[in-house]
Short mmCIF file of the C-alpha atoms (twelve columns), coordinates in Angstrom:
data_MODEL
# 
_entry.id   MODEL 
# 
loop_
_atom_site.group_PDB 
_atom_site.id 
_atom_site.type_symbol 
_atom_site.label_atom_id 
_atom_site.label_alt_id 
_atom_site.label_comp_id 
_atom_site.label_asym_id 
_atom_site.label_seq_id 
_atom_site.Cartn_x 
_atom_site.Cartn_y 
_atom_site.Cartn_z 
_atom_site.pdbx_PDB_model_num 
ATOM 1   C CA . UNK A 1   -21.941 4.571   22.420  1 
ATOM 2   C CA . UNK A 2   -21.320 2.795   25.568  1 
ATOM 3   C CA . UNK A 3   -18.809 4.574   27.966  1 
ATOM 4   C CA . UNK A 4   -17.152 1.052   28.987  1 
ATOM 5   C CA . UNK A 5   -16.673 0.991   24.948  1 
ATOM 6   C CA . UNK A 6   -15.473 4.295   24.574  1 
ATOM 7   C CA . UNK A 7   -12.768 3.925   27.587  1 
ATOM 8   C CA . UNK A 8   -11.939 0.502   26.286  1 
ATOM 9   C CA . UNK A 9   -11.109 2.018   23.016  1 
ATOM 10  C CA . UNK A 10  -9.324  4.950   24.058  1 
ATOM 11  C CA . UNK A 11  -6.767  2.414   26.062  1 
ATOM 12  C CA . UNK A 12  -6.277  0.473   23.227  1 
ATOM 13  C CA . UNK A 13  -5.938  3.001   21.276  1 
ATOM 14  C CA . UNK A 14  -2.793  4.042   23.363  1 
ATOM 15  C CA . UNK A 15  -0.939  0.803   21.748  1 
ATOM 16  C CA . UNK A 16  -1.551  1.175   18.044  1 
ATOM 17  C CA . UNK A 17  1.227   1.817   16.186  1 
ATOM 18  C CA . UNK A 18  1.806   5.856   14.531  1 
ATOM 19  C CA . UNK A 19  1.642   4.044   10.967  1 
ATOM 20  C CA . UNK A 20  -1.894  2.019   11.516  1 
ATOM 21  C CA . UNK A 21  -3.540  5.428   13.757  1 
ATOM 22  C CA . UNK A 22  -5.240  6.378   10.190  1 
ATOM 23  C CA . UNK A 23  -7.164  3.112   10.069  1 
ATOM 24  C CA . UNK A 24  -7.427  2.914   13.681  1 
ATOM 25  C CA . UNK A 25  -9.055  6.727   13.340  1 
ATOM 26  C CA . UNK A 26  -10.949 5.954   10.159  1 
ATOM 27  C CA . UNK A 27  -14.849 6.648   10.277  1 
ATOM 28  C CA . UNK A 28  -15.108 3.266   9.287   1 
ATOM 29  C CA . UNK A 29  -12.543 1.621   11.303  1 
ATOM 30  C CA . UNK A 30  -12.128 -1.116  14.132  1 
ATOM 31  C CA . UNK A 31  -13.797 1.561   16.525  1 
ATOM 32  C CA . UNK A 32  -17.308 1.368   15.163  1 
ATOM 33  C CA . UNK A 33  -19.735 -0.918  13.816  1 
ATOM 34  C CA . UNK A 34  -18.660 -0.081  10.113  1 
ATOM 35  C CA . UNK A 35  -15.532 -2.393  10.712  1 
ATOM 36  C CA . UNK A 36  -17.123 -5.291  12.956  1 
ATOM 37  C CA . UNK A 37  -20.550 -6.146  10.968  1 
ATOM 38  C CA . UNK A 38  -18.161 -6.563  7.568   1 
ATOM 39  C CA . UNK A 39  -15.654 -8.398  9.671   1 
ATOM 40  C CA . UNK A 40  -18.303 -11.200 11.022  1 
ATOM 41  C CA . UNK A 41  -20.094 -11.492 7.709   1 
ATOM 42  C CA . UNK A 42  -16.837 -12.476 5.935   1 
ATOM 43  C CA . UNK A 43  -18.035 -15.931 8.128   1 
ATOM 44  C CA . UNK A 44  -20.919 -15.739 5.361   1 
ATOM 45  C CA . UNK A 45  -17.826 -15.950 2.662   1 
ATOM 46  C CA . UNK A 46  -16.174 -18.738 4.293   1 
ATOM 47  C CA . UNK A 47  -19.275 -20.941 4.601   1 
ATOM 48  C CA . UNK A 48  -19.793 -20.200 0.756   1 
ATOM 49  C CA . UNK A 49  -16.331 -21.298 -0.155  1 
ATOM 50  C CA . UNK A 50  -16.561 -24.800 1.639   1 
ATOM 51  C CA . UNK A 51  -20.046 -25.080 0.137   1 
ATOM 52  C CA . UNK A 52  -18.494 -25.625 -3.418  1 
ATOM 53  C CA . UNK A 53  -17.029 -29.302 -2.201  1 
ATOM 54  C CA . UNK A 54  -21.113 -29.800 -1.591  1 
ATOM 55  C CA . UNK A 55  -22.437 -31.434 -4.568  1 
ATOM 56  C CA . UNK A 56  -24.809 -29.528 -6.820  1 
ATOM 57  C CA . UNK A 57  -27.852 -31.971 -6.279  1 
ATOM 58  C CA . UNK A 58  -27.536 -30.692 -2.274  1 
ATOM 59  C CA . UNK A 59  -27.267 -26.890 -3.505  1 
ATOM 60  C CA . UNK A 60  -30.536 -24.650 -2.638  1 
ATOM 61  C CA . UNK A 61  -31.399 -22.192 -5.601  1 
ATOM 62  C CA . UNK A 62  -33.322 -19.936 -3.724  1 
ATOM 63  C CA . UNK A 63  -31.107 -19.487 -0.974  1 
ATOM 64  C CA . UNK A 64  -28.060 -19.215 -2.961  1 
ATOM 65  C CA . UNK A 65  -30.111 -16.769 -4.903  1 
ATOM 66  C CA . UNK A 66  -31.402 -14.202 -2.005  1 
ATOM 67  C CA . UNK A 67  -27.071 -14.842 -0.935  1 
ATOM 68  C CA . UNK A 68  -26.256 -13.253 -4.532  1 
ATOM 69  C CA . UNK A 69  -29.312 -10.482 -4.269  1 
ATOM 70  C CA . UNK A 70  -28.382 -9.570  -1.344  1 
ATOM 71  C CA . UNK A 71  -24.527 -9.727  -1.427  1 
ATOM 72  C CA . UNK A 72  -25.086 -7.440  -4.678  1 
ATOM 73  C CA . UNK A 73  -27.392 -4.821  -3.053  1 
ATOM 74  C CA . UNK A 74  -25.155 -4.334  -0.385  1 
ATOM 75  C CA . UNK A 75  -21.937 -4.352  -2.892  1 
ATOM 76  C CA . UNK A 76  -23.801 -0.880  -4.302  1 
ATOM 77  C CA . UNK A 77  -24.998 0.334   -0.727  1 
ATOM 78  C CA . UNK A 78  -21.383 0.436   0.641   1 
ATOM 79  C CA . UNK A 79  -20.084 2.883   -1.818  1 
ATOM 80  C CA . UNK A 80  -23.321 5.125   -1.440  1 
ATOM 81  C CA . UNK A 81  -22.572 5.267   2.141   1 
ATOM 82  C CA . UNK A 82  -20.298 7.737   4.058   1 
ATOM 83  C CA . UNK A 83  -17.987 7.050   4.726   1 
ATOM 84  C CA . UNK A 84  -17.465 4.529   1.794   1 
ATOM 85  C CA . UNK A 85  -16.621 1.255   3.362   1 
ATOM 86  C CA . UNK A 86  -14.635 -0.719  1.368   1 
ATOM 87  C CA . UNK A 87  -14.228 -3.966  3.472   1 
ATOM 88  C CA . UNK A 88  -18.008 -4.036  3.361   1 
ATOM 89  C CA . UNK A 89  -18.242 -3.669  -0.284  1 
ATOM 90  C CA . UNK A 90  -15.330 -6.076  -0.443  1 
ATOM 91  C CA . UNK A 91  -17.320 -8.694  1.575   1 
ATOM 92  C CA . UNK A 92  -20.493 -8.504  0.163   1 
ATOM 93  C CA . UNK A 93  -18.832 -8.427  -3.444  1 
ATOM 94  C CA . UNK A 94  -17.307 -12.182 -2.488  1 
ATOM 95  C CA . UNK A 95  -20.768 -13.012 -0.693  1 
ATOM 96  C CA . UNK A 96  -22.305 -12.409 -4.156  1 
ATOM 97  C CA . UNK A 97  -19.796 -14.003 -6.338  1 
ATOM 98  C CA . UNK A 98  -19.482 -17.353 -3.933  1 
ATOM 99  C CA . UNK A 99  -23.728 -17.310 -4.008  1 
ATOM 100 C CA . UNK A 100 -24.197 -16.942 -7.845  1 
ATOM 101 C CA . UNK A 101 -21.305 -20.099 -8.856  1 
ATOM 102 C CA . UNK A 102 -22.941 -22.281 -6.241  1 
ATOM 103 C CA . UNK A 103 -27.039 -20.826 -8.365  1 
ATOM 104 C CA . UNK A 104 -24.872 -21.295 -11.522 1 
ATOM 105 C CA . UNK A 105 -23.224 -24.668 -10.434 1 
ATOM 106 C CA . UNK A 106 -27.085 -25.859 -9.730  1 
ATOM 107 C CA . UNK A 107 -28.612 -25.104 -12.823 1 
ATOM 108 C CA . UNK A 108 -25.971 -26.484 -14.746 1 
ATOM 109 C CA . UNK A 109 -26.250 -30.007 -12.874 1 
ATOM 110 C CA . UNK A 110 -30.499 -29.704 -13.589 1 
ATOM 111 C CA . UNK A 111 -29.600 -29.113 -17.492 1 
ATOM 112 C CA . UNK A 112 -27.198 -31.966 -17.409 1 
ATOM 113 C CA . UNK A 113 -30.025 -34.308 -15.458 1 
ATOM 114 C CA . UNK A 114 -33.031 -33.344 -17.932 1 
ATOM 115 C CA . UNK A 115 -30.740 -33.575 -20.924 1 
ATOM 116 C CA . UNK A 116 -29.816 -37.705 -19.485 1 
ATOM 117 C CA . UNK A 117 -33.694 -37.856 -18.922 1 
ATOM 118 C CA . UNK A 118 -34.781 -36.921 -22.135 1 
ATOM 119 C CA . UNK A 119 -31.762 -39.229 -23.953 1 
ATOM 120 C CA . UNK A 120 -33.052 -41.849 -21.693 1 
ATOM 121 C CA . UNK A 121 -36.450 -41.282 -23.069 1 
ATOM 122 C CA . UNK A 122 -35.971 -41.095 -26.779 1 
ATOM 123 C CA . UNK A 123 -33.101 -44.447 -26.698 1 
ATOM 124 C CA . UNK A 124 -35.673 -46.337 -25.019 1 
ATOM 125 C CA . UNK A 125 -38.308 -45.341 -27.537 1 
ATOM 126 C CA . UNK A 126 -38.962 -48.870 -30.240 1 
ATOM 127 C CA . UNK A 127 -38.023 -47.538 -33.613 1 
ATOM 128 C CA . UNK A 128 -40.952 -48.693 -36.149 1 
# 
């Protein structure tokens, strides 16, 4: 770790309060990468929840579906970690659950589009 980190840290340190030095201390608190990379990638989560006002024609499957994958491998990697990281298993846990509506959302609107096709087709057949 960088010593311009480490100092930086340490000073900052100085000004958390007695009842938040446990998190502050944690292994996989706000002084290592264990808090930061969870932190960002709750950006991931945000983006998902404003995609569900994007209409299901404009949703892609197979990114929504490597979102879910993912989000759900990672969900089990951070409690096989140590130290367990719970805002990381929290994150990826809403990563996955945002990705697999928008993959469920999707197929839904394809069902409901070959279902109209295939009424389409069989009104439009002549009856003999």
């Amino acid at each position: 770790m960088s010593v311009i980190y480490k100092n930086s840290m340490n000073a900052i340190g100085k000004f958390v309060p007695e009842k938040l030095q446990p998190l502050w201390k944690h292994p996989a608190g706000p002084q290592t990468i264990f808090f930061w990379a969870p932190a960002f990638k709750w950006g991931l989560v945000i983006a998902g929840l404003g995609d569900l006002q994007r209409p299901a024609h404009k949703i892609s499957i197979s990114q929504s579906c490597a979102l879910g994958i993912t989000g759900l491998i990672w969900t089990r990697y951070s409690l096989a970690i140590i130290p367990q990281n719970w805002n990381l298993f929290s994150v990826n846990l809403f990563v996955a659950c945002t990705a697999i509506y928008q993959v469920s959302r999707a197929l839904m609107y394809q069902r409901q589009q070959a279902a109209l096709e295939a009424s389409k087709v069989t009104s439009s057949d002549p009856v003999h």
